[in-house]
Amino acid sequence: MTTIGLPNISTQISEQTASAVCEGLMSRPKWLPSWLFYDAAGSRLFEEITELPEYYLTRTERSILTEHAREIIDLAAGNNTLRLVELGAGSADKTRLLLSAAVARQDTIVYEPVDVSPSALEDARQRIEREIPGVVVTPRVLDYTRGFQLDAVTPGERRLVMYIGSSIGNFDPEEAEDILADVCDALAPGDSILLGVDLVKDRTALLAAYDDAAGVTAAFNRNMLVRINRELGADFNPEAFAHRAVWNRFRLRIEMHLGNQMPQTVKIPSLDMRLEFAAGETIHTENSYKYQPGQAEAMLSEVGFTPTATWTDEKGWFAVVLARVS
Ligand code: AVI
């Protein structure tokens, strides 16, 4: 975070937000990166999304993990002691399932959540140490999308990296492969990854999950403009933009867009920008890729893992894949 000396904006301006907004909104078509969703309000809205009846992803993955946590931990550990690494600061109850299964097996476990947000990590540390006795939380503040390293473990210890929640789906296939390759490089032979991916399915179910009846996903999408107004002093009218979820059947992804409804000019004085929006022009805010059965396993094999097991739900809507570093 750097302070840019602007008399009309009292808050600090994040250089990262400024350059992302500048780059995305100067492009044709306009776009904004999906990490901009997650300010405090956006993170709360996302938590609400995970509980919506239409958003099947969280509860389906949770049901798979509930049923198979013990087996996952046993397979990943073998005859060793396990450490759990999580990319993201701990998606509460799903993480808890695996940590509890690990504690039942080995009494104590080191849990290393990896996240860019020190406050999210501190919240996770307090919550998890309070709720699951036997877990020692060692947070790592870093942006795992830019590569990372892990300290060596002691002999007889193995790591299991959890990358669940379909988070990988928010990256293009090339970026996803780079992230998995970096994880593989940071691990030692015998360590594993647990990857949660959302599978291709009937478009009606997919579209409903990203355009719920209560309008929570619409608020989540528009919150990006609220954030830009607050952080950069822009004058977007978020309500003038319609939430759109589109199934791209060629690229197998749900796209979220904000559709401008009538011609308007938006000013962002802190960036010295004046943007013209035509009626019907959209800002592309997110891709959420859906995987074909076997595709995640192929991607993991490509970067150096050996897939060990895949679990799915009755409908075949979501898959959890365990793969080992060979
Ligand atoms: C965080 N991520 C996996 C969510 C998804 O399903 O792609 C973000 C989200 N976007 C709209 N609803 C939820």
Tab-separated table of C-alpha atoms and ligand atoms in Angstrom:
chain	number	residue	atom	x	y	z
A	1	MET	CA	0.000	0.000	0.000
A	2	THR	CA	1.478	3.373	-0.985
A	3	THR	CA	0.051	6.774	-0.328
A	4	ILE	CA	-0.525	8.906	-3.376
A	5	GLY	CA	-0.866	12.556	-2.417
A	6	LEU	CA	-4.391	13.460	-3.455
A	7	PRO	CA	-6.200	16.170	-1.544
A	8	ASN	CA	-9.717	14.923	-2.314
A	9	ILE	CA	-9.331	11.343	-1.130
A	10	SER	CA	-8.650	10.798	2.526
A	11	THR	CA	-7.823	7.076	2.352
A	12	GLN	CA	-4.664	5.449	1.096
A	13	ILE	CA	-4.674	4.263	-2.481
A	14	SER	CA	-3.467	0.793	-3.214
A	15	GLU	CA	-1.087	0.870	-6.154
A	16	GLN	CA	-2.195	-2.636	-7.080
A	17	THR	CA	-5.872	-1.604	-7.251
A	18	ALA	CA	-5.019	1.545	-9.182
A	19	SER	CA	-2.996	-0.235	-11.843
A	20	ALA	CA	-5.497	-3.114	-12.191
A	21	VAL	CA	-8.382	-0.678	-12.660
A	22	CYS	CA	-6.402	1.449	-15.077
A	23	GLU	CA	-5.349	-1.519	-17.207
A	24	GLY	CA	-8.748	-3.237	-17.202
A	25	LEU	CA	-10.901	-0.219	-17.910
A	26	MET	CA	-8.623	1.066	-20.688
A	27	SER	CA	-8.934	-2.311	-22.469
A	28	ARG	CA	-11.531	-3.207	-25.103
A	29	PRO	CA	-13.644	-5.018	-24.000
A	30	LYS	CA	-13.367	-3.624	-20.475
A	31	TRP	CA	-12.522	-6.021	-17.655
A	32	LEU	CA	-11.601	-6.019	-13.969
A	33	PRO	CA	-9.720	-8.774	-12.090
A	34	SER	CA	-11.823	-10.965	-9.804
A	35	TRP	CA	-9.542	-10.478	-6.776
A	36	LEU	CA	-11.122	-7.015	-6.536
A	37	PHE	CA	-14.310	-8.695	-5.236
A	38	TYR	CA	-12.743	-9.493	-1.902
A	39	ASP	CA	-12.732	-6.387	0.277
A	40	ALA	CA	-14.443	-6.808	3.673
A	41	ALA	CA	-17.970	-6.368	2.226
A	42	GLY	CA	-17.222	-8.637	-0.758
A	43	SER	CA	-15.830	-11.362	1.499
A	44	ARG	CA	-19.015	-11.220	3.586
A	45	LEU	CA	-21.154	-11.418	0.437
A	46	PHE	CA	-19.130	-14.403	-0.755
A	47	GLU	CA	-19.776	-16.155	2.568
A	48	GLU	CA	-23.494	-15.512	1.979
A	49	ILE	CA	-23.237	-16.935	-1.541
A	50	THR	CA	-21.804	-20.183	-0.184
A	51	GLU	CA	-25.029	-20.686	1.782
A	52	LEU	CA	-27.468	-19.977	-1.046
A	53	PRO	CA	-29.693	-22.832	-2.229
A	54	GLU	CA	-28.541	-22.305	-5.845
A	55	TYR	CA	-24.806	-22.296	-5.006
A	56	TYR	CA	-24.317	-26.058	-4.851
A	57	LEU	CA	-20.491	-25.925	-4.897
A	58	THR	CA	-19.761	-25.429	-1.186
A	59	ARG	CA	-22.259	-27.918	0.199
A	60	THR	CA	-21.381	-30.533	-2.427
A	61	GLU	CA	-17.651	-30.314	-1.729
A	62	ARG	CA	-18.389	-30.319	2.005
A	63	SER	CA	-20.407	-33.526	1.659
A	64	ILE	CA	-17.536	-35.198	-0.216
A	65	LEU	CA	-15.031	-34.137	2.433
A	66	THR	CA	-17.349	-35.176	5.280
A	67	GLU	CA	-17.592	-38.645	3.809
A	68	HIS	CA	-13.920	-39.090	2.923
A	69	ALA	CA	-11.837	-36.922	5.301
A	70	ARG	CA	-10.374	-39.894	7.143
A	71	GLU	CA	-9.430	-41.713	3.957
A	72	ILE	CA	-7.883	-38.564	2.459
A	73	ILE	CA	-5.738	-37.993	5.535
A	74	ASP	CA	-4.677	-41.659	5.678
A	75	LEU	CA	-3.733	-41.736	2.000
A	76	ALA	CA	-1.802	-38.469	2.181
A	77	ALA	CA	0.050	-39.405	5.382
A	78	GLY	CA	0.944	-43.035	4.717
A	79	ASN	CA	3.156	-43.973	7.685
A	80	ASN	CA	4.210	-40.377	8.248
A	81	THR	CA	3.060	-37.390	10.284
A	82	LEU	CA	1.084	-34.912	8.213
A	83	ARG	CA	1.215	-31.121	7.980
A	84	LEU	CA	-1.647	-29.320	6.266
A	85	VAL	CA	-1.014	-26.310	4.034
A	86	GLU	CA	-4.056	-24.420	2.741
A	87	LEU	CA	-3.997	-21.998	-0.185
A	88	GLY	CA	-6.361	-19.296	1.109
A	89	ALA	CA	-6.950	-18.461	4.774
A	90	GLY	CA	-9.103	-21.426	5.659
A	91	SER	CA	-12.611	-21.961	4.401
A	92	ALA	CA	-13.803	-22.663	7.945
A	93	ASP	CA	-15.908	-25.795	8.126
A	94	LYS	CA	-14.336	-27.661	5.187
A	95	THR	CA	-10.828	-27.103	6.554
A	96	ARG	CA	-12.048	-28.158	9.972
A	97	LEU	CA	-13.165	-31.545	8.612
A	98	LEU	CA	-9.651	-32.390	7.450
A	99	LEU	CA	-7.915	-30.922	10.503
A	100	SER	CA	-10.190	-32.896	12.834
A	101	ALA	CA	-9.522	-36.101	10.915
A	102	ALA	CA	-5.778	-35.416	11.151
A	103	VAL	CA	-5.911	-34.688	14.886
A	104	ALA	CA	-7.842	-37.915	15.436
A	105	ARG	CA	-4.976	-39.761	13.771
A	106	GLN	CA	-1.888	-38.010	15.149
A	107	ASP	CA	-3.011	-35.867	18.165
A	108	THR	CA	-1.410	-32.634	16.966
A	109	ILE	CA	-1.041	-31.119	13.523
A	110	VAL	CA	0.731	-28.101	12.089
A	111	TYR	CA	-1.620	-26.123	9.826
A	112	GLU	CA	-0.068	-23.554	7.462
A	113	PRO	CA	-2.679	-21.279	5.835
A	114	VAL	CA	-1.247	-19.193	2.974
A	115	ASP	CA	-2.920	-15.878	2.152
A	116	VAL	CA	-2.146	-12.295	1.121
A	117	SER	CA	-4.214	-10.884	3.961
A	118	PRO	CA	-2.519	-10.827	7.409
A	119	SER	CA	-5.876	-10.070	9.070
A	120	ALA	CA	-7.620	-13.026	7.400
A	121	LEU	CA	-4.744	-15.240	8.555
A	122	GLU	CA	-4.897	-13.940	12.112
A	123	ASP	CA	-8.676	-14.550	12.201
A	124	ALA	CA	-8.138	-18.094	10.905
A	125	ARG	CA	-5.390	-18.713	13.486
A	126	GLN	CA	-7.510	-17.606	16.435
A	127	ARG	CA	-10.637	-19.403	15.239
A	128	ILE	CA	-8.963	-22.691	14.455
A	129	GLU	CA	-6.714	-22.889	17.530
A	130	ARG	CA	-9.757	-22.131	19.692
A	131	GLU	CA	-12.040	-24.628	17.991
A	132	ILE	CA	-9.768	-27.592	17.320
A	133	PRO	CA	-7.406	-28.413	20.171
A	134	GLY	CA	-4.242	-30.033	18.822
A	135	VAL	CA	-3.895	-27.711	15.807
A	136	VAL	CA	-0.861	-25.419	15.752
A	137	VAL	CA	-1.416	-22.668	13.169
A	138	THR	CA	1.620	-21.247	11.361
A	139	PRO	CA	0.326	-18.589	8.955
A	140	ARG	CA	2.259	-17.639	5.779
A	141	VAL	CA	1.575	-14.183	4.346
A	142	LEU	CA	2.139	-14.428	0.615
A	143	ASP	CA	0.474	-14.331	-2.781
A	144	TYR	CA	0.566	-17.934	-3.942
A	145	THR	CA	-0.346	-16.920	-7.493
A	146	ARG	CA	3.176	-15.475	-7.791
A	147	GLY	CA	4.987	-18.642	-6.772
A	148	PHE	CA	6.056	-19.716	-3.306
A	149	GLN	CA	8.476	-21.728	-1.253
A	150	LEU	CA	7.960	-23.802	1.860
A	151	ASP	CA	10.443	-24.600	4.639
A	152	ALA	CA	11.789	-28.123	4.656
A	153	VAL	CA	9.872	-30.484	6.943
A	154	THR	CA	11.494	-32.814	9.453
A	155	PRO	CA	12.146	-36.438	8.396
A	156	GLY	CA	8.994	-38.531	8.783
A	157	GLU	CA	6.739	-35.552	8.003
A	158	ARG	CA	4.702	-35.026	4.828
A	159	ARG	CA	2.737	-32.097	3.566
A	160	LEU	CA	-0.782	-32.082	2.167
A	161	VAL	CA	-1.621	-28.858	0.319
A	162	MET	CA	-5.370	-28.157	0.250
A	163	TYR	CA	-6.537	-26.138	-2.704
A	164	ILE	CA	-10.268	-26.569	-2.374
A	165	GLY	CA	-13.462	-24.610	-3.021
A	166	SER	CA	-13.033	-24.522	-6.823
A	167	SER	CA	-10.606	-21.609	-6.333
A	168	ILE	CA	-8.489	-22.968	-9.208
A	169	GLY	CA	-11.544	-22.387	-11.443
A	170	ASN	CA	-11.071	-18.627	-11.247
A	171	PHE	CA	-7.843	-18.911	-13.254
A	172	ASP	CA	-7.433	-19.483	-16.991
A	173	PRO	CA	-6.113	-22.991	-17.748
A	174	GLU	CA	-2.534	-21.724	-18.372
A	175	GLU	CA	-2.480	-19.758	-15.091
A	176	ALA	CA	-4.003	-22.719	-13.252
A	177	GLU	CA	-1.291	-24.987	-14.580
A	178	ASP	CA	1.409	-22.494	-13.511
A	179	ILE	CA	0.001	-22.363	-9.964
A	180	LEU	CA	-0.097	-26.176	-9.738
A	181	ALA	CA	3.449	-26.400	-11.137
A	182	ASP	CA	4.660	-23.929	-8.471
A	183	VAL	CA	2.970	-25.983	-5.746
A	184	CYS	CA	4.570	-29.138	-7.093
A	185	ASP	CA	8.011	-27.480	-7.150
A	186	ALA	CA	7.622	-26.289	-3.537
A	187	LEU	CA	6.812	-29.814	-2.313
A	188	ALA	CA	8.998	-32.862	-1.724
A	189	PRO	CA	8.457	-36.365	-3.132
A	190	GLY	CA	5.681	-38.088	-1.159
A	191	ASP	CA	3.854	-34.805	-0.399
A	192	SER	CA	0.353	-34.361	-1.855
A	193	ILE	CA	-2.192	-31.862	-3.089
A	194	LEU	CA	-5.965	-32.014	-2.582
A	195	LEU	CA	-7.698	-30.114	-5.366
A	196	GLY	CA	-11.436	-29.275	-5.454
A	197	VAL	CA	-12.889	-28.609	-8.917
A	198	ASP	CA	-16.403	-27.856	-10.103
A	199	LEU	CA	-17.494	-30.112	-12.973
A	200	VAL	CA	-19.303	-29.267	-16.219
A	201	LYS	CA	-23.038	-29.847	-15.866
A	202	ASP	CA	-26.432	-28.753	-17.112
A	203	ARG	CA	-26.289	-25.018	-17.903
A	204	THR	CA	-29.493	-24.263	-15.971
A	205	ALA	CA	-27.898	-25.376	-12.706
A	206	LEU	CA	-24.696	-23.489	-13.534
A	207	LEU	CA	-26.461	-20.255	-14.389
A	208	ALA	CA	-28.661	-20.379	-11.288
A	209	ALA	CA	-25.575	-20.791	-9.084
A	210	TYR	CA	-24.171	-17.520	-10.452
A	211	ASP	CA	-27.450	-15.588	-10.684
A	212	ASP	CA	-29.400	-16.419	-7.540
A	213	ALA	CA	-32.985	-15.377	-6.910
A	214	ALA	CA	-32.110	-13.316	-3.818
A	215	GLY	CA	-29.630	-11.177	-5.787
A	216	VAL	CA	-26.645	-11.849	-3.520
A	217	THR	CA	-24.338	-12.661	-6.451
A	218	ALA	CA	-25.518	-9.484	-8.196
A	219	ALA	CA	-24.586	-7.462	-5.092
A	220	PHE	CA	-21.215	-9.273	-4.943
A	221	ASN	CA	-20.550	-8.375	-8.579
A	222	ARG	CA	-21.578	-4.699	-8.179
A	223	ASN	CA	-19.573	-4.405	-4.972
A	224	MET	CA	-16.487	-4.201	-7.170
A	225	LEU	CA	-17.682	-0.781	-8.360
A	226	VAL	CA	-18.507	0.262	-4.785
A	227	ARG	CA	-14.935	-0.646	-3.850
A	228	ILE	CA	-13.475	1.343	-6.750
A	229	ASN	CA	-15.594	4.347	-5.748
A	230	ARG	CA	-14.345	4.122	-2.170
A	231	GLU	CA	-10.689	3.348	-2.855
A	232	LEU	CA	-10.105	5.440	-5.947
A	233	GLY	CA	-12.755	8.149	-5.596
A	234	ALA	CA	-14.606	7.047	-8.768
A	235	ASP	CA	-18.228	8.019	-9.353
A	236	PHE	CA	-19.687	4.758	-10.663
A	237	ASN	CA	-23.405	4.341	-10.070
A	238	PRO	CA	-23.347	0.592	-9.298
A	239	GLU	CA	-27.119	0.319	-9.778
A	240	ALA	CA	-26.752	1.463	-13.394
A	241	PHE	CA	-24.915	-1.812	-14.097
A	242	ALA	CA	-26.816	-5.073	-14.461
A	243	HIS	CA	-25.378	-8.330	-13.155
A	244	ARG	CA	-24.936	-10.869	-15.962
A	245	ALA	CA	-23.906	-14.521	-15.679
A	246	VAL	CA	-23.157	-16.211	-19.003
A	247	TRP	CA	-22.244	-19.847	-19.747
A	248	ASN	CA	-19.440	-19.928	-22.315
A	249	ARG	CA	-19.846	-23.435	-23.739
A	250	PHE	CA	-16.716	-23.191	-25.876
A	251	ARG	CA	-14.388	-22.344	-22.994
A	252	LEU	CA	-16.405	-24.247	-20.370
A	253	ARG	CA	-16.675	-21.334	-18.001
A	254	ILE	CA	-19.274	-19.157	-16.330
A	255	GLU	CA	-18.469	-15.534	-17.014
A	256	MET	CA	-19.697	-12.690	-14.853
A	257	HIS	CA	-20.157	-9.276	-16.387
A	258	LEU	CA	-21.530	-5.904	-15.348
A	259	GLY	CA	-23.707	-4.557	-18.150
A	260	ASN	CA	-24.075	-0.809	-18.479
A	261	GLN	CA	-27.672	0.062	-19.261
A	262	MET	CA	-27.524	3.612	-20.656
A	263	PRO	CA	-24.743	5.843	-22.054
A	264	GLN	CA	-22.781	7.453	-19.233
A	265	THR	CA	-19.437	8.973	-18.292
A	266	VAL	CA	-17.567	7.766	-15.226
A	267	LYS	CA	-14.774	9.808	-13.670
A	268	ILE	CA	-11.876	8.462	-11.633
A	269	PRO	CA	-10.029	11.639	-10.630
A	270	SER	CA	-7.280	9.834	-8.721
A	271	LEU	CA	-6.272	8.101	-11.971
A	272	ASP	CA	-7.045	11.118	-14.103
A	273	MET	CA	-9.511	8.958	-16.023
A	274	ARG	CA	-12.763	9.814	-17.740
A	275	LEU	CA	-14.495	6.760	-19.166
A	276	GLU	CA	-17.298	6.679	-21.685
A	277	PHE	CA	-19.681	3.735	-21.369
A	278	ALA	CA	-21.983	2.971	-24.269
A	279	ALA	CA	-25.419	1.462	-23.615
A	280	GLY	CA	-25.004	-2.316	-23.517
A	281	GLU	CA	-21.238	-2.148	-22.938
A	282	THR	CA	-20.017	-4.624	-20.338
A	283	ILE	CA	-17.198	-5.012	-17.833
A	284	HIS	CA	-16.020	-8.632	-17.587
A	285	THR	CA	-15.375	-9.319	-13.885
A	286	GLU	CA	-14.873	-13.070	-13.462
A	287	ASN	CA	-14.371	-16.443	-15.104
A	288	SER	CA	-15.272	-19.584	-13.247
A	289	TYR	CA	-13.998	-22.602	-15.189
A	290	LYS	CA	-15.789	-25.926	-14.969
A	291	TYR	CA	-13.792	-29.113	-15.491
A	292	GLN	CA	-14.569	-32.245	-17.477
A	293	PRO	CA	-14.149	-35.524	-15.543
A	294	GLY	CA	-10.447	-36.463	-15.679
A	295	GLN	CA	-9.303	-32.972	-16.703
A	296	ALA	CA	-7.960	-31.966	-13.276
A	297	GLU	CA	-6.090	-35.269	-13.014
A	298	ALA	CA	-4.537	-34.661	-16.470
A	299	MET	CA	-3.476	-31.150	-15.463
A	300	LEU	CA	-1.932	-32.434	-12.233
A	301	SER	CA	-0.054	-35.162	-14.134
A	302	GLU	CA	1.198	-32.578	-16.613
A	303	VAL	CA	2.953	-30.588	-13.854
A	304	GLY	CA	4.538	-33.522	-11.996
A	305	PHE	CA	1.903	-35.000	-9.672
A	306	THR	CA	0.590	-38.561	-9.791
A	307	PRO	CA	-3.179	-38.643	-9.193
A	308	THR	CA	-3.955	-41.050	-6.337
A	309	ALA	CA	-7.731	-40.867	-5.918
A	310	THR	CA	-10.782	-38.872	-7.010
A	311	TRP	CA	-14.005	-38.532	-5.039
A	312	THR	CA	-17.216	-37.100	-6.388
A	313	ASP	CA	-20.852	-36.715	-5.311
A	314	GLU	CA	-23.879	-38.739	-6.456
A	315	LYS	CA	-24.711	-36.334	-9.266
A	316	GLY	CA	-21.105	-36.020	-10.425
A	317	TRP	CA	-21.232	-32.234	-9.951
A	318	PHE	CA	-17.984	-31.674	-8.051
A	319	ALA	CA	-14.685	-33.550	-7.780
A	320	VAL	CA	-11.999	-33.676	-5.110
A	321	VAL	CA	-8.698	-35.043	-6.422
A	322	LEU	CA	-5.731	-36.230	-4.373
A	323	ALA	CA	-2.381	-36.346	-6.153
A	324	ARG	CA	1.133	-37.090	-4.936
A	325	VAL	CA	4.505	-35.670	-5.906
A	326	SER	CA	6.400	-38.537	-7.485
B	1	AVI	C1	-14.251	-18.199	-5.159
B	1	AVI	N1	-14.793	-18.822	-6.356
B	1	AVI	C2	-14.479	-20.241	-6.401
B	1	AVI	C3	-16.218	-18.545	-6.613
B	1	AVI	C4	-16.694	-19.250	-7.916
B	1	AVI	O1	-17.662	-19.992	-7.819
B	1	AVI	O2	-16.062	-19.069	-8.945
B	1	AVI	C5	-16.481	-17.049	-6.712
B	1	AVI	C6	-17.901	-16.731	-7.055
B	1	AVI	N2	-18.283	-15.937	-8.008
B	1	AVI	C7	-19.590	-15.878	-8.041
B	1	AVI	N3	-20.073	-16.662	-7.114
B	1	AVI	C8	-19.039	-17.199	-6.459
